[in-house]
CSV table of C-alpha atoms and ligand atoms in Angstrom, one decimal:
chain,number,residue,atom,x,y,z
A,154,UNK,CA,97.3,172.3,30.9
A,155,UNK,CA,99.0,174.0,33.8
A,156,UNK,CA,98.2,177.7,34.3
A,157,UNK,CA,101.5,178.3,36.2
A,158,UNK,CA,103.7,181.0,34.6
A,159,UNK,CA,106.1,179.6,32.0
A,160,UNK,CA,109.8,180.4,32.6
A,161,UNK,CA,112.7,180.1,30.1
A,162,UNK,CA,116.3,179.9,31.4
A,163,UNK,CA,119.0,181.3,29.2
A,164,UNK,CA,122.5,180.0,29.7
A,165,UNK,CA,121.3,176.5,30.7
A,166,UNK,CA,124.8,175.0,31.1
A,167,UNK,CA,126.2,177.8,33.2
A,168,UNK,CA,126.8,177.9,36.9
A,169,UNK,CA,123.7,180.0,37.4
A,170,UNK,CA,121.8,178.4,34.5
A,171,UNK,CA,121.9,175.0,36.1
A,172,UNK,CA,121.0,176.4,39.5
A,173,UNK,CA,117.9,178.1,37.8
A,174,UNK,CA,116.8,175.0,35.9
A,175,UNK,CA,116.8,173.1,39.2
A,176,UNK,CA,115.0,175.9,41.1
A,177,UNK,CA,112.3,176.5,38.4
A,178,UNK,CA,111.7,172.9,37.7
A,179,UNK,CA,111.1,172.2,41.4
A,180,UNK,CA,109.1,175.3,42.1
A,181,UNK,CA,105.3,175.0,42.8
A,182,UNK,CA,104.9,178.6,41.5
A,183,UNK,CA,106.3,178.3,38.0
A,184,UNK,CA,106.8,175.9,35.1
A,185,UNK,CA,110.1,175.4,33.1
A,186,UNK,CA,109.0,175.7,29.5
A,187,UNK,CA,112.3,176.3,27.7
A,188,UNK,CA,116.1,176.3,28.1
A,189,UNK,CA,118.4,178.2,25.9
A,190,UNK,CA,122.1,177.7,25.1
A,191,UNK,CA,124.4,179.2,22.5
A,192,UNK,CA,124.4,177.7,19.0
A,193,UNK,CA,126.9,174.9,18.7
A,194,UNK,CA,126.9,174.0,22.4
A,195,UNK,CA,126.8,170.2,22.7
A,196,UNK,CA,123.8,170.4,25.1
A,197,UNK,CA,121.6,171.7,22.2
A,198,UNK,CA,119.0,169.1,21.4
A,199,UNK,CA,119.4,167.1,24.6
A,200,UNK,CA,116.9,167.0,27.5
A,201,UNK,CA,118.1,169.5,30.0
A,202,UNK,CA,117.7,167.2,33.0
A,203,UNK,CA,119.8,164.5,31.3
A,204,UNK,CA,122.4,167.0,30.1
A,205,UNK,CA,122.8,168.1,33.8
A,206,UNK,CA,123.4,164.5,34.7
A,207,UNK,CA,120.0,163.8,36.3
A,208,UNK,CA,116.5,162.5,35.3
A,209,UNK,CA,114.9,163.8,32.1
A,210,UNK,CA,112.8,166.9,32.7
A,211,UNK,CA,111.0,166.8,29.3
A,212,UNK,CA,112.5,170.2,28.2
A,213,UNK,CA,115.0,170.1,25.3
A,214,UNK,CA,117.9,172.5,25.2
A,215,UNK,CA,117.4,174.8,22.2
A,216,UNK,CA,119.5,177.6,20.6
A,217,UNK,CA,116.4,179.3,19.1
A,218,UNK,CA,115.2,182.1,21.4
A,219,UNK,CA,111.9,182.6,19.4
A,220,UNK,CA,111.0,178.9,19.7
A,221,UNK,CA,111.9,178.9,23.5
A,222,UNK,CA,110.0,182.1,24.2
A,223,UNK,CA,106.8,181.1,22.4
A,224,UNK,CA,105.3,179.6,25.6
A,225,UNK,CA,107.0,181.8,28.1
A,226,UNK,CA,105.8,184.6,30.4
A,227,UNK,CA,109.4,185.3,31.5
A,228,UNK,CA,113.0,184.5,30.6
A,229,UNK,CA,115.8,184.5,33.3
A,230,UNK,CA,119.1,185.4,31.8
A,231,UNK,CA,122.5,184.9,33.5
A,232,UNK,CA,124.8,184.7,30.5
A,233,UNK,CA,127.0,187.4,28.8
A,234,UNK,CA,126.4,190.8,27.3
A,235,UNK,CA,126.6,189.3,23.7
A,236,UNK,CA,123.7,187.0,24.5
A,237,UNK,CA,121.7,189.3,26.8
A,238,UNK,CA,121.4,192.4,24.7
A,239,UNK,CA,119.9,190.6,21.6
A,240,UNK,CA,117.6,188.6,23.8
A,241,UNK,CA,115.9,191.7,25.1
A,242,UNK,CA,114.4,192.5,21.7
A,243,UNK,CA,113.0,189.0,21.5
A,244,UNK,CA,111.6,189.1,25.0
A,245,UNK,CA,109.9,192.4,24.1
A,246,UNK,CA,108.4,190.8,21.0
A,247,UNK,CA,107.1,187.9,23.1
A,248,UNK,CA,105.8,190.4,25.7
A,249,UNK,CA,107.7,188.4,28.2
A,250,UNK,CA,109.6,189.6,31.3
A,251,UNK,CA,113.3,189.6,30.8
A,252,UNK,CA,115.2,189.1,34.1
A,253,UNK,CA,118.8,190.1,33.6
A,254,UNK,CA,121.5,188.9,36.0
A,255,UNK,CA,124.3,189.2,33.5
A,256,UNK,CA,127.0,191.7,34.5
A,257,UNK,CA,129.9,193.3,32.6
A,258,UNK,CA,127.4,195.3,30.4
A,259,UNK,CA,128.8,198.4,28.7
A,260,UNK,CA,127.2,201.8,28.7
A,261,UNK,CA,126.1,201.1,25.1
A,262,UNK,CA,124.6,197.7,26.2
A,263,UNK,CA,122.6,199.4,28.9
A,264,UNK,CA,121.4,202.0,26.5
A,265,UNK,CA,120.1,199.2,24.2
A,266,UNK,CA,118.4,197.5,27.1
A,267,UNK,CA,116.8,200.8,28.1
A,268,UNK,CA,115.5,201.2,24.5
A,269,UNK,CA,114.1,197.6,24.6
A,270,UNK,CA,112.4,198.5,28.0
A,271,UNK,CA,110.1,200.9,26.1
A,272,UNK,CA,108.2,197.7,25.0
A,273,UNK,CA,109.7,195.0,27.4
A,274,UNK,CA,109.5,194.4,31.1
A,275,UNK,CA,113.1,194.3,32.1
A,276,UNK,CA,114.2,193.5,35.7
A,277,UNK,CA,118.0,193.9,35.9
A,278,UNK,CA,120.3,193.8,38.9
A,279,UNK,CA,124.0,193.0,39.2
A,280,UNK,CA,123.1,191.1,42.4
A,281,UNK,CA,119.7,189.5,43.0
A,282,UNK,CA,120.1,188.5,46.6
A,283,UNK,CA,118.1,190.1,49.4
A,284,UNK,CA,121.3,190.6,51.5
A,285,UNK,CA,123.2,192.6,48.9
A,286,UNK,CA,120.3,194.8,48.1
A,287,UNK,CA,119.9,195.6,51.8
A,288,UNK,CA,123.7,196.3,51.9
A,289,UNK,CA,123.2,198.7,48.9
A,290,UNK,CA,120.7,200.7,51.0
A,291,UNK,CA,122.9,200.7,54.1
A,292,UNK,CA,125.9,201.8,52.0
A,293,UNK,CA,123.9,204.8,50.7
A,294,UNK,CA,123.0,205.9,54.2
A,295,UNK,CA,126.5,205.4,55.7
A,296,UNK,CA,128.1,207.3,52.7
A,297,UNK,CA,125.7,210.2,53.4
A,298,UNK,CA,126.5,210.2,57.1
A,299,UNK,CA,130.3,210.0,56.8
A,300,UNK,CA,131.9,212.9,54.9
A,301,UNK,CA,135.0,212.8,52.7
A,302,UNK,CA,137.3,212.4,55.7
A,303,UNK,CA,136.2,208.7,55.3
A,304,UNK,CA,137.8,207.1,52.3
A,305,UNK,CA,135.5,204.6,50.6
A,306,UNK,CA,137.1,201.5,49.2
A,307,UNK,CA,135.1,198.5,47.8
A,308,UNK,CA,136.8,195.2,47.8
A,309,UNK,CA,135.3,192.2,46.1
A,310,UNK,CA,136.3,188.5,45.7
A,311,UNK,CA,135.0,185.9,43.3
A,312,UNK,CA,135.9,182.5,41.8
A,313,UNK,CA,138.6,182.0,39.3
A,314,UNK,CA,136.2,181.7,36.4
A,315,UNK,CA,134.7,185.2,36.6
A,316,UNK,CA,135.4,187.2,33.5
A,317,UNK,CA,134.4,190.7,34.5
A,318,UNK,CA,135.7,193.2,37.1
A,319,UNK,CA,134.8,195.0,39.1
A,320,UNK,CA,131.8,192.8,39.9
A,321,UNK,CA,128.3,194.1,39.1
A,322,UNK,CA,127.7,194.0,42.8
A,323,UNK,CA,130.7,196.2,43.5
A,324,UNK,CA,129.4,198.7,40.9
A,325,UNK,CA,126.0,198.7,42.6
A,326,UNK,CA,127.7,199.4,45.9
A,327,UNK,CA,129.8,202.1,44.4
A,328,UNK,CA,126.8,203.8,42.8
A,329,UNK,CA,125.0,203.8,46.1
A,330,UNK,CA,128.0,205.3,47.9
A,331,UNK,CA,128.3,208.0,45.2
A,332,UNK,CA,124.6,208.7,45.5
A,333,UNK,CA,124.9,209.0,49.3
A,334,UNK,CA,127.6,211.6,48.8
A,335,UNK,CA,125.7,213.4,45.9
A,336,UNK,CA,128.4,212.8,43.3
A,337,UNK,CA,128.6,210.9,40.0
A,338,UNK,CA,130.5,207.6,40.3
A,339,UNK,CA,132.2,207.9,37.0
A,340,UNK,CA,133.8,211.2,38.3
A,341,UNK,CA,135.3,209.7,41.4
A,342,UNK,CA,135.9,206.0,40.8
A,343,UNK,CA,139.4,204.6,41.0
A,344,UNK,CA,139.0,201.2,39.3
A,345,UNK,CA,142.5,199.8,39.1
A,346,UNK,CA,145.6,201.1,40.8
A,347,UNK,CA,149.0,200.1,39.4
A,348,UNK,CA,152.4,201.8,39.3
A,349,UNK,CA,153.2,205.2,40.9
A,350,UNK,CA,149.6,206.4,41.3
A,351,UNK,CA,150.2,209.4,43.5
A,352,UNK,CA,148.4,209.9,46.8
A,353,UNK,CA,144.7,209.0,47.1
A,354,UNK,CA,142.4,211.7,46.1
A,355,UNK,CA,139.9,212.7,48.8
A,356,UNK,CA,136.3,211.9,47.9
A,357,UNK,CA,137.3,209.2,45.4
A,358,UNK,CA,135.8,205.7,45.6
A,359,UNK,CA,138.3,202.8,45.1
A,360,UNK,CA,137.7,199.3,43.7
A,361,UNK,CA,139.8,196.2,44.1
A,362,UNK,CA,139.0,192.7,42.8
A,363,UNK,CA,140.3,189.4,44.0
A,364,UNK,CA,139.9,186.3,41.9
A,365,UNK,CA,140.6,182.7,42.9
A,366,UNK,CA,139.3,179.3,43.9
A,367,UNK,CA,135.5,178.7,44.2
A,368,UNK,CA,134.6,182.0,46.1
A,369,UNK,CA,130.9,182.5,45.4
A,370,UNK,CA,130.9,186.3,46.0
A,371,UNK,CA,132.2,188.5,48.8
A,372,UNK,CA,131.9,192.3,49.1
A,373,UNK,CA,133.3,194.8,51.6
A,374,UNK,CA,132.5,198.4,51.6
A,375,UNK,CA,135.2,200.0,53.7
A,376,UNK,CA,134.9,203.6,55.1
A,377,UNK,CA,138.4,204.3,56.3
A,378,UNK,CA,138.6,207.3,58.5
A,379,UNK,CA,141.1,208.9,60.9
A,380,UNK,CA,141.4,206.5,63.9
A,381,UNK,CA,138.5,204.2,62.9
A,382,UNK,CA,137.1,202.1,60.0
A,383,UNK,CA,133.5,201.2,59.3
A,384,UNK,CA,133.2,198.0,57.2
A,385,UNK,CA,129.9,196.7,55.6
A,386,UNK,CA,130.3,193.1,54.4
A,387,UNK,CA,128.2,190.6,52.4
A,388,UNK,CA,129.4,187.0,52.0
A,389,UNK,CA,127.5,184.7,49.6
A,390,UNK,CA,128.1,181.0,50.2
A,391,UNK,CA,125.4,179.5,47.9
A,392,UNK,CA,124.4,180.7,44.4
A,393,UNK,CA,120.8,179.7,45.3
A,394,UNK,CA,120.4,183.1,46.9
A,395,UNK,CA,120.7,184.7,43.4
A,396,UNK,CA,118.5,182.1,41.8
A,397,UNK,CA,115.7,182.7,44.3
A,398,UNK,CA,115.9,186.4,43.8
A,399,UNK,CA,115.8,186.0,40.0
A,400,UNK,CA,112.7,183.7,40.2
A,401,UNK,CA,111.0,186.2,42.5
A,402,UNK,CA,111.8,189.0,40.0
A,403,UNK,CA,110.3,186.9,37.1
A,404,UNK,CA,107.0,186.3,38.9
A,405,UNK,CA,106.9,189.9,40.2
A,406,UNK,CA,107.4,191.2,36.6
A,407,UNK,CA,104.5,189.4,35.0
A,408,UNK,CA,101.7,191.8,34.1
A,409,UNK,CA,103.7,194.9,34.9
A,410,UNK,CA,103.8,197.8,32.4
A,411,UNK,CA,106.9,197.9,30.1
A,412,UNK,CA,109.9,199.5,31.7
A,413,UNK,CA,113.3,199.0,33.4
A,414,UNK,CA,113.1,197.7,37.0
A,415,UNK,CA,115.6,196.5,39.6
A,416,UNK,CA,115.6,194.4,42.7
A,417,UNK,CA,114.7,197.4,44.9
A,418,UNK,CA,111.4,197.4,43.0
A,419,UNK,CA,110.9,193.6,43.4
A,420,UNK,CA,111.9,193.6,47.1
A,421,UNK,CA,110.1,196.8,47.9
A,422,UNK,CA,113.2,198.3,49.5
B,104,LIG,N1,122.9,189.3,39.2
B,104,LIG,C1,123.2,188.3,40.0
B,104,LIG,O1,122.7,188.1,41.1
B,104,LIG,C2,124.3,187.4,39.5
B,104,LIG,C3,124.9,187.6,38.3
B,104,LIG,N2,125.8,186.7,37.8
B,104,LIG,C4,126.3,187.0,36.5
B,104,LIG,O2,125.7,186.0,35.6
B,104,LIG,C5,126.6,185.8,34.5
B,104,LIG,C6,126.8,184.3,34.3
B,104,LIG,O3,127.5,183.8,35.5
B,104,LIG,P1,127.9,182.3,35.5
B,104,LIG,O4,126.6,181.5,35.5
B,104,LIG,O5,128.8,182.1,36.7
B,104,LIG,O6,128.7,182.1,34.2
B,104,LIG,P2,128.9,180.7,33.3
B,104,LIG,O7,130.1,181.1,32.5
B,104,LIG,O8,128.9,179.6,34.2
B,104,LIG,O9,127.6,180.6,32.4
B,104,LIG,C7,127.4,181.5,31.3
B,104,LIG,C8,126.4,180.9,30.4
B,104,LIG,O10,126.1,181.8,29.4
B,104,LIG,C9,126.3,181.2,28.1
B,104,LIG,N3,126.9,182.2,27.2
B,104,LIG,C10,128.0,182.8,27.3
B,104,LIG,N4,128.2,183.6,26.2
B,104,LIG,C11,127.2,183.4,25.4
B,104,LIG,C12,126.8,183.9,24.1
B,104,LIG,N5,127.5,184.8,23.5
B,104,LIG,N6,125.6,183.5,23.6
B,104,LIG,C13,124.8,182.6,24.3
B,104,LIG,N7,125.1,182.1,25.5
B,104,LIG,C14,126.3,182.5,26.0
B,104,LIG,C15,127.3,180.1,28.4
B,104,LIG,O11,127.2,179.1,27.4
B,104,LIG,C16,126.8,179.6,29.8
B,104,LIG,O12,125.7,178.8,29.6
B,104,LIG,C17,127.8,186.6,34.8
B,104,LIG,O13,127.7,187.9,34.1
B,104,LIG,C18,127.8,186.8,36.3
B,104,LIG,O14,128.5,188.0,36.7
B,104,LIG,C19,126.2,185.5,38.5
B,104,LIG,C20,125.6,185.3,39.7
B,104,LIG,C21,124.6,186.2,40.4
B,105,LIG,O1,130.1,186.1,38.6
B,105,LIG,C1,129.6,185.7,39.7
B,105,LIG,O2,129.7,184.6,40.2
B,105,LIG,C2,128.8,186.8,40.4
B,105,LIG,N1,128.6,187.9,39.7
B,105,LIG,C3,127.7,188.9,40.2
B,105,LIG,C4,128.5,190.2,40.2
B,105,LIG,O3,129.2,190.5,39.2
B,105,LIG,O4,128.4,191.0,41.2
B,105,LIG,C5,127.0,188.6,41.5
B,105,LIG,C6,127.6,187.7,42.4
B,105,LIG,O5,128.6,188.4,43.1
B,105,LIG,C7,128.2,186.5,41.7
């Protein structure tokens, strides 16, 4: 019997889910012990490897989180808020790490996750790549160094299938910029401009979202000042960077005390 940590992937048929199934099943440091999909999905009951069009992996797709979590030390979850929030309570019951990549969570959703984190180990980040988490730290520093003469605008671009905006990454960057300036993001965010908006308010942080094609994820943090602009940019070209960060987070979380953690904790940034 392998003593490698058992990992469950939630959202098995998704873009990230399939990336994670491949990464975990090929990892020397972990074992794929379960894959979850929504009830009624036509992959439920099939072998995940065969459902993905490859060789059988000996792991059936299930819609029963309790069954899937029975052998798991961690579950990696890139799905939707309606799936992620209920799963946190089940992960807590199973004493498993819940790695949450899902974005588009409301304030209420996050409050419910924070409540679950009293008993669960939750590692949640809107972006699990090393590059973006470094960019978050740089954004905080630059925002602290450049005063309100520099207007901060965050522009993000994603594929045509993305259902939430601004991206979780953009919100991470906006939070860091606001922290750098010592203000609350929800007091200064301009999240969608349309019509006669009036002149831009000094100190605000603007967001713009581009959707189209197969763009994996691009983020610019623009500091637009008089006579010069500073632009911090991250361009993702392969979803594997997120999957690697998520698996690292899962292995990091095993054995930690219950609580709510993020990728800065995992990466030691
Ligand atoms: N934190 C990070 O580093 C990253 C986060 N993401 C986020 O991960 C999420 C998923 O992204 P993709 O894989 O591109 O989406 P996708 O649409 O390809 O996959 C979503 C998966 O969740 C499942 N799902 C959706 N609603 C469900 C429900 N109510 N109950 C159970 N299962 C449900 C779908 O069946 C599918 O398997 C999004 O929120 C996205 O923003 C994506 C990439 C990186
Ligand atoms: O939906 C995606 O694809 C991505 N979503 C995350 C986000 O909302 O920031 C992370 C990454 O940009 C890809």
